[in-house]
Coordinates of C-alpha atoms in Angstrom, one line a residue:
M1 CA 81.8 66.8 129.3
A2 CA 83.6 67.7 126.1
P3 CA 81.5 68.4 123.0
R4 CA 80.7 65.5 120.8
V5 CA 82.2 65.9 117.3
L6 CA 81.1 64.8 113.9
Y7 CA 83.4 65.1 110.8
I8 CA 81.8 65.0 107.4
G9 CA 84.0 64.2 104.4
L10 CA 87.0 61.9 104.2
G11 CA 89.2 63.2 101.4
N12 CA 93.0 63.5 101.5
I13 CA 92.9 66.5 103.8
G14 CA 89.9 65.3 105.8
R15 CA 91.5 62.0 106.8
G16 CA 94.5 63.8 108.2
M17 CA 92.4 66.2 110.1
C18 CA 90.3 63.4 111.6
K19 CA 93.3 61.5 112.7
N20 CA 94.6 64.5 114.6
I21 CA 91.2 65.5 116.1
A22 CA 90.8 61.9 117.3
E23 CA 94.2 61.7 118.8
K24 CA 94.8 65.2 120.1
G25 CA 91.5 67.0 120.1
P26 CA 89.4 67.9 123.2
L27 CA 87.3 64.8 123.1
D28 CA 86.0 62.3 125.7
Q29 CA 83.9 60.3 123.2
P30 CA 84.8 58.8 119.8
L31 CA 85.0 61.2 116.9
M32 CA 82.1 60.4 114.6
L33 CA 83.0 60.0 110.9
Y34 CA 80.5 60.3 108.1
N35 CA 81.1 59.8 104.4
R36 CA 78.6 59.4 101.6
T37 CA 80.2 56.0 101.0
T38 CA 79.8 54.5 104.4
Q39 CA 82.4 51.8 103.8
K40 CA 85.1 54.4 103.4
A41 CA 84.3 55.7 106.9
V42 CA 84.3 52.2 108.3
D43 CA 87.6 51.3 106.7
F44 CA 89.3 54.5 107.8
S45 CA 88.0 54.2 111.3
A46 CA 89.5 50.7 111.5
K47 CA 93.0 52.2 110.7
L48 CA 92.9 54.4 113.8
P49 CA 93.4 53.4 117.4
A50 CA 90.5 51.5 118.8
G51 CA 87.8 53.6 120.5
K52 CA 89.0 56.9 119.0
T53 CA 86.5 57.0 116.1
E54 CA 83.2 55.5 115.0
A55 CA 81.7 55.4 111.5
V56 CA 78.2 56.9 111.3
E57 CA 75.9 55.3 108.7
N58 CA 73.0 57.8 109.0
L59 CA 73.8 61.5 108.6
A60 CA 70.7 62.6 110.6
D61 CA 71.7 60.3 113.5
G62 CA 75.2 61.8 113.6
V63 CA 74.0 65.4 113.4
S64 CA 71.5 64.7 116.3
K65 CA 74.3 63.5 118.5
A66 CA 76.9 66.1 117.6
D67 CA 77.7 69.4 119.3
V68 CA 80.4 70.3 116.8
I69 CA 80.2 69.5 113.1
F70 CA 83.1 69.7 110.7
T71 CA 82.6 69.7 106.9
C72 CA 85.4 69.3 104.4
L73 CA 84.0 68.3 101.0
S74 CA 85.2 68.4 97.4
N75 CA 83.2 71.3 95.9
D76 CA 80.3 73.7 96.2
K77 CA 77.7 71.3 95.0
A78 CA 78.7 68.6 97.6
V79 CA 78.8 71.2 100.4
E80 CA 75.3 72.6 99.5
S81 CA 73.8 69.1 99.0
T82 CA 75.2 67.8 102.3
L83 CA 74.2 70.8 104.4
N84 CA 70.7 70.9 102.9
E85 CA 70.3 67.4 104.4
V86 CA 71.8 68.6 107.7
L87 CA 69.4 71.5 107.8
K88 CA 66.4 69.1 107.9
N89 CA 67.4 68.4 111.5
D90 CA 67.3 70.5 114.7
I91 CA 70.7 72.2 114.8
K92 CA 70.1 74.9 117.4
G93 CA 73.2 75.6 119.5
K94 CA 75.5 73.4 117.4
L95 CA 78.8 74.7 116.0
F96 CA 79.6 74.2 112.3
I97 CA 83.2 74.4 111.2
E98 CA 83.3 74.5 107.4
C99 CA 86.7 73.7 105.9
S100 CA 85.9 73.1 102.2
T101 CA 87.4 75.2 99.5
I102 CA 84.3 76.8 97.9
H103 CA 83.2 80.1 96.4
P104 CA 82.9 82.9 99.0
E105 CA 79.3 83.4 97.9
T106 CA 78.5 79.8 98.6
T107 CA 80.0 80.2 102.1
E108 CA 77.8 83.2 102.8
K109 CA 74.7 81.4 101.6
I110 CA 75.2 78.3 103.7
A111 CA 76.3 80.3 106.7
K112 CA 73.1 82.3 106.6
A113 CA 71.0 79.1 106.4
I114 CA 72.8 77.6 109.4
V115 CA 72.8 80.7 111.6
D116 CA 69.1 81.3 110.8
K117 CA 68.4 78.0 112.4
G118 CA 70.1 79.0 115.7
A119 CA 73.6 77.4 115.1
D120 CA 77.1 79.0 115.1
F121 CA 79.2 78.9 111.9
V122 CA 82.9 79.4 111.3
A123 CA 84.4 79.5 107.8
A124 CA 87.7 77.7 108.3
P125 CA 89.4 76.7 105.0
V126 CA 92.8 75.1 105.4
F127 CA 96.1 75.4 103.6
G128 CA 98.5 72.4 103.3
A129 CA 99.2 69.2 101.4
P130 CA 97.9 65.8 102.7
A131 CA 101.2 65.1 104.4
M132 CA 100.8 68.4 106.4
A133 CA 97.3 67.4 107.3
D134 CA 98.6 64.0 108.6
A135 CA 101.2 65.8 110.6
G136 CA 98.8 68.3 112.1
Q137 CA 100.7 71.1 110.3
L138 CA 97.9 72.8 108.3
I139 CA 97.2 76.5 108.4
V140 CA 93.7 77.4 109.3
V141 CA 91.9 80.6 108.1
A142 CA 89.1 81.3 110.6
A143 CA 86.4 83.9 110.0
G144 CA 83.1 84.5 111.8
P145 CA 81.8 86.0 115.0
K146 CA 84.1 85.9 118.0
Q147 CA 81.9 83.6 119.9
A148 CA 81.9 81.0 117.1
V149 CA 85.6 81.3 116.4
D150 CA 86.4 80.9 120.1
R151 CA 84.4 77.7 120.2
A152 CA 86.2 76.3 117.2
R153 CA 89.8 77.3 118.2
P154 CA 90.5 74.3 120.5
Y155 CA 90.5 72.1 117.4
F156 CA 93.0 74.3 115.4
T157 CA 96.5 75.1 116.5
G158 CA 98.2 72.1 118.2
V159 CA 95.6 69.7 116.9
V160 CA 95.0 70.0 113.1
A161 CA 97.2 73.0 112.5
K162 CA 100.5 74.7 113.2
G163 CA 99.0 78.1 112.9
E164 CA 96.0 80.3 112.2
V165 CA 95.1 83.3 110.1
D166 CA 92.7 85.0 112.5
M167 CA 89.8 86.7 110.8
T168 CA 87.6 86.9 113.9
D169 CA 84.5 89.1 113.3
E170 CA 85.3 89.4 109.6
P171 CA 82.7 88.2 107.0
Y172 CA 82.8 84.5 106.3
S173 CA 83.5 85.2 102.7
K174 CA 86.9 86.8 103.4
A175 CA 88.3 83.5 104.6
L176 CA 87.4 81.9 101.3
T177 CA 88.7 84.8 99.3
L178 CA 92.1 84.4 101.0
K179 CA 92.0 80.6 100.4
L180 CA 91.3 81.0 96.7
I181 CA 94.0 83.7 96.3
G182 CA 96.4 81.5 98.2
N183 CA 95.7 78.6 96.0
T184 CA 96.6 80.6 92.9
F185 CA 100.1 80.8 94.5
I186 CA 100.2 77.0 94.5
V187 CA 99.0 76.5 91.0
N188 CA 101.4 79.2 89.7
M189 CA 104.3 77.6 91.7
V190 CA 103.6 74.3 89.9
E191 CA 103.4 76.0 86.6
Q192 CA 106.7 77.7 87.1
L193 CA 108.4 74.5 88.2
A194 CA 107.1 72.7 85.2
E195 CA 108.2 75.3 82.8
G196 CA 111.6 75.6 84.5
H197 CA 112.3 71.8 84.4
V198 CA 111.2 71.5 80.8
L199 CA 113.5 74.4 79.8
A200 CA 116.4 72.9 81.8
E201 CA 115.9 69.6 79.9
K202 CA 115.6 71.1 76.5
T203 CA 118.6 73.4 76.8
G204 CA 120.8 70.6 78.0
L205 CA 121.3 72.0 81.5
G206 CA 119.7 69.0 83.1
C207 CA 116.9 68.9 85.7
K208 CA 119.1 67.7 88.5
Y209 CA 121.0 71.0 88.7
L210 CA 117.8 73.0 88.7
H211 CA 116.4 70.8 91.4
S212 CA 119.5 71.2 93.5
W213 CA 119.1 75.0 93.2
I214 CA 115.4 74.8 94.1
E215 CA 116.2 72.7 97.2
N216 CA 118.7 75.3 98.4
M217 CA 116.8 78.4 97.4
F218 CA 113.1 77.3 98.0
P219 CA 113.0 74.4 100.4
G220 CA 109.6 73.3 101.3
P221 CA 106.7 73.1 98.9
Y222 CA 108.8 74.1 95.8
A223 CA 111.3 71.4 96.5
A224 CA 108.6 68.8 97.2
Y225 CA 106.7 69.5 94.0
S226 CA 110.0 69.6 92.0
N227 CA 110.7 66.1 93.4
R228 CA 107.3 64.8 92.5
M229 CA 107.9 65.9 89.0
L230 CA 111.4 64.5 88.6
T231 CA 110.5 61.1 90.2
G232 CA 107.5 60.7 88.0
D233 CA 105.1 60.8 90.9
Y234 CA 102.8 63.0 88.9
Y235 CA 101.8 60.1 86.7
K236 CA 102.7 57.0 88.7
R237 CA 100.3 57.6 91.6
D238 CA 97.2 55.4 91.9
Y239 CA 95.3 58.3 93.4
P240 CA 96.0 62.1 93.0
L241 CA 97.2 64.2 95.9
F242 CA 95.5 67.3 94.4
A243 CA 93.1 66.1 91.8
V244 CA 92.9 68.0 88.5
D245 CA 89.2 68.7 88.8
L246 CA 89.7 70.2 92.3
A247 CA 92.6 72.3 91.1
R248 CA 90.5 73.6 88.2
K249 CA 87.6 74.3 90.5
D250 CA 89.8 76.5 92.7
A251 CA 91.4 78.2 89.7
G252 CA 88.0 78.9 88.3
H253 CA 86.7 80.4 91.5
A254 CA 89.8 82.6 91.7
M255 CA 89.4 83.8 88.1
S256 CA 85.7 84.5 88.8
L257 CA 86.6 86.6 91.8
A258 CA 89.3 88.4 89.7
Q259 CA 86.8 89.1 86.9
G260 CA 84.3 90.6 89.3
A261 CA 87.0 92.9 90.7
G262 CA 88.3 94.0 87.3
V263 CA 91.5 92.0 87.6
R264 CA 93.0 89.4 85.3
L265 CA 95.0 86.4 86.6
K266 CA 97.0 85.6 83.5
N267 CA 99.4 83.2 85.2
T268 CA 96.4 81.3 86.6
E269 CA 94.8 81.2 83.1
V270 CA 97.9 79.6 81.7
A271 CA 98.1 77.0 84.5
D272 CA 94.4 76.3 84.1
G273 CA 94.9 75.6 80.4
H274 CA 97.6 73.1 81.2
L275 CA 95.3 71.5 83.8
A276 CA 92.7 71.1 81.1
D277 CA 95.4 69.3 79.1
V278 CA 96.2 67.1 82.0
K279 CA 92.5 66.2 82.3
A280 CA 92.3 65.4 78.5
H281 CA 95.4 63.3 78.7
V282 CA 94.8 61.2 81.8
G283 CA 91.3 61.9 83.0
E284 CA 90.0 62.7 86.4
M285 CA 92.8 60.9 88.1
G286 CA 95.2 63.5 86.9
D287 CA 97.2 65.4 89.6
I288 CA 98.0 69.1 89.7
A289 CA 101.7 68.2 89.3
G290 CA 100.7 66.8 85.9
I291 CA 101.1 70.3 84.7
Y292 CA 104.7 69.2 84.2
G293 CA 103.5 66.5 81.7
A294 CA 101.3 69.0 79.9
V295 CA 104.3 71.5 79.5
R296 CA 106.4 68.6 78.3
L297 CA 103.9 67.7 75.6
E298 CA 103.9 71.4 74.4
A299 CA 107.7 71.2 74.1
G300 CA 107.6 68.0 72.0
L301 CA 108.5 65.6 74.9
K302 CA 106.5 62.7 76.2
Y303 CA 104.0 63.4 79.0
E304 CA 105.9 60.9 81.2
N305 CA 109.5 61.8 82.0
E306 CA 110.3 58.1 82.7
Q307 CA 113.1 59.0 85.0

């Protein structure tokens, strides 16, 4: 019989991962879904094929039934709070696959608490936008003892991911260090695109020519974010793809790591300042791509490009 799986957290990435685990994972029973807002789990389960998932109202009940427990939550506080509740239960022999983007020290702390109670733990943060999660095209970074990583691997490539950065037998914290450094590439990419498009507009070049160059030179994430900016998606969305508070949390963790190592991330500092401007302008529903709006404001333009 295949292991019973519980997934905790239904954010933008979590929903895509759940869909693929339910449809392609090594399961012979419904994937259990838990969210602090139960109705969110109920509603999401109803959107998936019948019998593939079930919403769990009580966390302890889900944990008791599960052999494998995924967590993908918004921040360190949410992860620690949830896992403190989980630790009140008997978890001996269970496998925890922790996919949240949190500080490496937080990961080591919760891993120790879980392993001390007789469970296996894998730090497995993921790279990719929500569309990549939906398509099963994430990149997983997996760190931990070989036994634990081997148990987790059937849920990675070919299920939720297109590939894996293998950190078998490395400290858990290394996976999160890579995740945070990698996310600085994303925030800096958005910053550079925003600055480039504003400069193109102000000089009279026009954004369409810069966007065409980006599509040819940097297809993929660069072109996708450029399109989100030029179509106004960064301010028209009802719900952010990469919320400003989450982007600032990641940037803050990365800058904290840098400070501890005697390094300064000046590009990330600039981007974080613009993210603060986004939060001040549109609130918590702001998106990382709103950096474009913040740079526009600095240049004397409206936040909204209205194109």
